[in-house]
Amino acid sequence: MVPRVLLGTAQVPGGGELRLLQRGAEFSIMLGANELMNSRLSGSEEMLAEQACDRIGDRPGVRMLIGGLGMGFTLRAALSRLGPDAEVAVAEIVPAVIEWARGPMAALHGDSLTDPRTRIFEGDVAAAIAEGAWDAILLDVDNGPDGISRPGNDRLYGAAGLARARAALRPGGVLAVWSSAPSKPFAKRLDEAGFAVDEVIARATRKGGARHVIWFATKS
């Protein structure tokens, strides 16, 4: 068996350490014993962008915000669906993740980071949400509403955070939230925040794998 090679480590604001590992052509990002992402498993992250684009429809000058760069699956899927006048801002709070994207994982990210429609924001996605006038806000932060890496992410997924996200969306805009597991309390909070909510099961790969959840919450 090909061994895993440690390529880098990074501290997560608020505690914890990320590790970038490579085995052959496969990359993974770990937090302790938990694998947060793997380059072989992109299906649900791509669906996050694809269905968000489908739901906002064909409108000019789309402004999309993605919370969490990760391995860039969501960004690349969004760029493949959006027109030349779109703007896709990506907020990533761990600087090393951006460095890894431009370094050891550059081939995986392709030209997505240099695409003229892409804007990389090094910082908390909550600050980027506050810019407002977004057509879509896509959150792939931590492992979802019941995350494991940053307790501070609760302010994104709590009632106040959802209210801020809704206020930052244009009419008909979509808040899309990826999660590794279902959460009835979070689904209830989305409904109470005034969104029209659609909960979708997404598989880790196009052919199957682990079952993830994506909530598509539309500002009506």
Coordinates of C-alpha atoms in Angstrom, one line a residue:
M1 CA 0.0 0.0 0.0
V2 CA 1.2 3.5 -0.9
P3 CA 1.9 5.4 2.4
R4 CA 0.4 8.7 3.2
V5 CA 2.8 11.6 3.2
L6 CA 2.2 14.7 5.4
L7 CA 2.5 17.8 3.2
G8 CA 1.6 20.5 5.7
T9 CA -0.1 21.5 8.9
A10 CA -2.2 24.6 9.9
Q11 CA -3.8 25.9 13.0
V12 CA -7.5 26.5 12.9
P13 CA -8.6 29.8 14.5
G14 CA -10.2 28.9 17.8
G15 CA -8.3 25.6 18.2
G16 CA -7.4 22.4 16.4
E17 CA -4.9 21.6 13.7
L18 CA -5.4 20.7 10.0
R19 CA -3.1 18.2 8.3
L20 CA -2.8 18.0 4.5
L21 CA -1.9 14.4 3.4
Q22 CA -1.2 12.8 0.1
R23 CA -1.3 9.2 -1.0
G24 CA -0.3 8.8 -4.7
A25 CA -2.6 11.2 -6.6
E26 CA -5.1 11.4 -3.6
F27 CA -5.2 14.3 -1.2
S28 CA -7.0 14.5 2.2
I29 CA -7.4 17.1 4.8
M30 CA -7.7 15.8 8.4
L31 CA -8.7 17.4 11.7
G32 CA -7.4 15.0 14.4
A33 CA -8.8 11.6 13.4
N34 CA -11.6 13.1 11.3
E35 CA -11.2 13.4 7.5
L36 CA -12.8 16.7 6.5
M37 CA -12.3 16.2 2.8
N38 CA -10.8 13.9 0.2
S39 CA -10.0 14.6 -3.4
R40 CA -11.8 11.4 -4.5
L41 CA -15.1 12.5 -2.9
S42 CA -16.5 15.5 -4.7
G43 CA -20.1 14.7 -5.5
S44 CA -22.0 16.5 -2.8
E45 CA -19.7 19.6 -2.9
E46 CA -20.3 19.9 -6.6
M47 CA -24.1 19.5 -6.2
L48 CA -24.0 22.3 -3.6
A49 CA -23.0 24.7 -6.4
E50 CA -24.9 23.1 -9.3
Q51 CA -28.3 23.1 -7.6
A52 CA -27.8 26.6 -6.2
C53 CA -27.1 27.9 -9.7
D54 CA -30.2 26.1 -11.0
R55 CA -32.3 27.6 -8.3
I56 CA -31.3 31.2 -8.8
G57 CA -31.8 30.8 -12.5
D58 CA -30.5 32.7 -15.4
R59 CA -30.0 36.3 -14.1
P60 CA -27.3 38.8 -15.1
G61 CA -24.3 39.7 -13.0
V62 CA -24.7 36.9 -10.4
R63 CA -22.9 37.5 -7.1
M64 CA -22.2 34.2 -5.3
L65 CA -20.4 33.7 -2.0
I66 CA -18.8 30.4 -1.1
G67 CA -17.8 29.8 2.5
G68 CA -14.9 27.5 2.6
L69 CA -12.4 26.9 -0.2
G70 CA -11.5 23.3 0.8
M71 CA -10.3 21.4 -2.3
G72 CA -12.2 23.8 -4.7
F73 CA -14.9 21.4 -5.8
T74 CA -17.7 23.9 -5.2
L75 CA -15.9 26.8 -6.7
R76 CA -15.1 24.8 -9.9
A77 CA -18.7 23.6 -10.2
A78 CA -20.0 27.1 -9.8
L79 CA -17.7 28.6 -12.4
S80 CA -18.7 25.9 -14.9
R81 CA -22.4 27.0 -14.6
L82 CA -22.1 30.8 -14.3
G83 CA -21.8 33.3 -17.0
P84 CA -18.8 35.6 -17.8
D85 CA -20.3 38.5 -15.9
A86 CA -20.6 36.6 -12.6
E87 CA -18.6 37.2 -9.4
V88 CA -17.7 34.2 -7.2
A89 CA -16.2 35.3 -3.8
V90 CA -14.6 32.5 -1.7
A91 CA -14.0 33.1 2.0
E92 CA -11.4 30.9 3.6
I93 CA -10.4 31.5 7.2
V94 CA -7.3 29.2 7.3
P95 CA -4.6 30.9 5.1
A96 CA -2.7 27.6 4.7
V97 CA -5.7 26.1 2.8
I98 CA -5.3 28.9 0.2
E99 CA -1.5 28.2 0.1
W100 CA -2.1 24.5 -0.4
A101 CA -4.5 25.3 -3.2
R102 CA -1.8 27.3 -5.0
G103 CA 1.0 24.9 -4.1
P104 CA 0.7 21.1 -3.7
M105 CA -2.9 20.9 -4.9
A106 CA -2.5 23.4 -7.8
A107 CA -3.3 20.7 -10.4
L108 CA -6.5 19.8 -8.6
H109 CA -7.7 23.4 -8.6
G110 CA -6.8 24.0 -12.2
D111 CA -7.4 27.6 -13.3
S112 CA -10.2 28.3 -10.9
L113 CA -8.2 30.5 -8.6
T114 CA -7.0 32.7 -11.5
D115 CA -10.4 32.9 -13.3
P116 CA -11.3 36.6 -13.6
R117 CA -14.7 35.8 -11.9
T118 CA -13.0 34.5 -8.8
R119 CA -12.2 36.6 -5.7
I120 CA -10.5 35.0 -2.8
F121 CA -11.3 36.5 0.6
E122 CA -8.9 35.4 3.4
G123 CA -11.1 35.6 6.5
D124 CA -14.3 34.7 8.2
V125 CA -17.2 34.1 5.8
A126 CA -19.5 36.0 8.3
A127 CA -17.6 39.2 7.3
A128 CA -18.1 38.5 3.6
I129 CA -21.8 37.9 4.2
A130 CA -22.1 41.4 5.6
E131 CA -21.2 42.9 2.2
G132 CA -24.7 42.0 1.1
A133 CA -26.5 41.9 -2.3
W134 CA -25.6 38.2 -2.8
D135 CA -27.7 36.1 -5.2
A136 CA -26.4 32.9 -3.5
I137 CA -24.5 32.1 -0.3
L138 CA -23.1 28.6 -0.2
L139 CA -21.8 27.4 3.2
D140 CA -19.5 24.4 3.3
V141 CA -18.0 25.4 6.6
D142 CA -16.8 22.7 9.1
N143 CA -18.9 19.6 8.9
G144 CA -22.2 21.5 8.8
P145 CA -24.4 23.0 11.5
D146 CA -23.1 20.4 14.0
G147 CA -19.5 21.1 13.2
I148 CA -16.4 19.8 14.9
S149 CA -13.6 22.3 14.1
R150 CA -14.8 25.7 15.3
P151 CA -17.4 26.3 18.0
G152 CA -17.5 29.9 16.6
N153 CA -19.3 28.5 13.5
D154 CA -22.5 28.4 15.6
R155 CA -23.0 32.1 14.8
L156 CA -23.4 31.2 11.2
Y157 CA -26.0 28.5 11.8
G158 CA -27.9 30.0 14.8
A159 CA -31.0 32.1 14.4
A160 CA -29.1 35.4 14.4
G161 CA -26.7 34.2 11.7
L162 CA -29.5 32.9 9.5
A163 CA -31.3 36.3 9.8
R164 CA -28.1 38.0 8.7
A165 CA -27.7 35.7 5.8
R166 CA -31.3 36.2 4.7
A167 CA -30.9 40.0 4.9
A168 CA -27.7 39.8 2.8
L169 CA -29.5 38.0 -0.1
R170 CA -31.3 39.6 -3.0
P171 CA -34.9 38.7 -3.5
G172 CA -35.1 35.1 -4.7
G173 CA -31.6 34.5 -3.5
V174 CA -30.5 31.1 -2.1
L175 CA -28.7 30.1 1.1
A176 CA -27.3 26.6 0.5
V177 CA -25.8 24.7 3.4
W178 CA -23.8 21.5 3.2
S179 CA -23.7 19.1 6.1
S180 CA -22.2 15.6 6.7
A181 CA -25.4 14.6 8.5
P182 CA -29.1 15.6 9.0
S183 CA -30.1 18.1 11.6
K184 CA -33.8 18.6 12.4
P185 CA -33.1 21.5 14.7
F186 CA -31.2 23.3 11.9
A187 CA -33.9 22.6 9.4
K188 CA -36.4 24.1 11.9
R189 CA -34.3 27.2 12.4
L190 CA -34.2 27.8 8.6
D191 CA -38.0 27.6 8.4
E192 CA -38.3 29.9 11.4
A193 CA -36.0 32.4 9.7
G194 CA -38.5 32.8 6.9
F195 CA -36.9 30.7 4.2
A196 CA -38.6 28.3 1.8
V197 CA -36.6 25.2 2.5
D198 CA -35.7 22.2 0.4
E199 CA -33.6 19.4 2.0
V200 CA -31.7 17.3 -0.4
I201 CA -29.7 14.1 0.1
A202 CA -26.4 14.1 -1.8
R203 CA -24.0 11.3 -2.2
A204 CA -20.2 11.6 -1.7
T205 CA -19.6 10.5 -5.3
R206 CA -21.7 10.5 -8.4
K207 CA -22.0 6.8 -8.1
G208 CA -22.8 6.5 -4.4
G209 CA -20.9 6.7 -1.1
A210 CA -21.8 8.4 2.1
R211 CA -25.1 10.3 2.3
H212 CA -24.7 14.0 3.0
V213 CA -27.4 16.7 3.3
I214 CA -27.8 20.0 1.6
W215 CA -30.4 22.6 2.6
F216 CA -31.4 25.0 -0.2
A217 CA -33.2 27.9 1.6
T218 CA -34.8 30.5 -0.7
K219 CA -35.5 34.1 0.2
S220 CA -39.1 34.5 -1.1

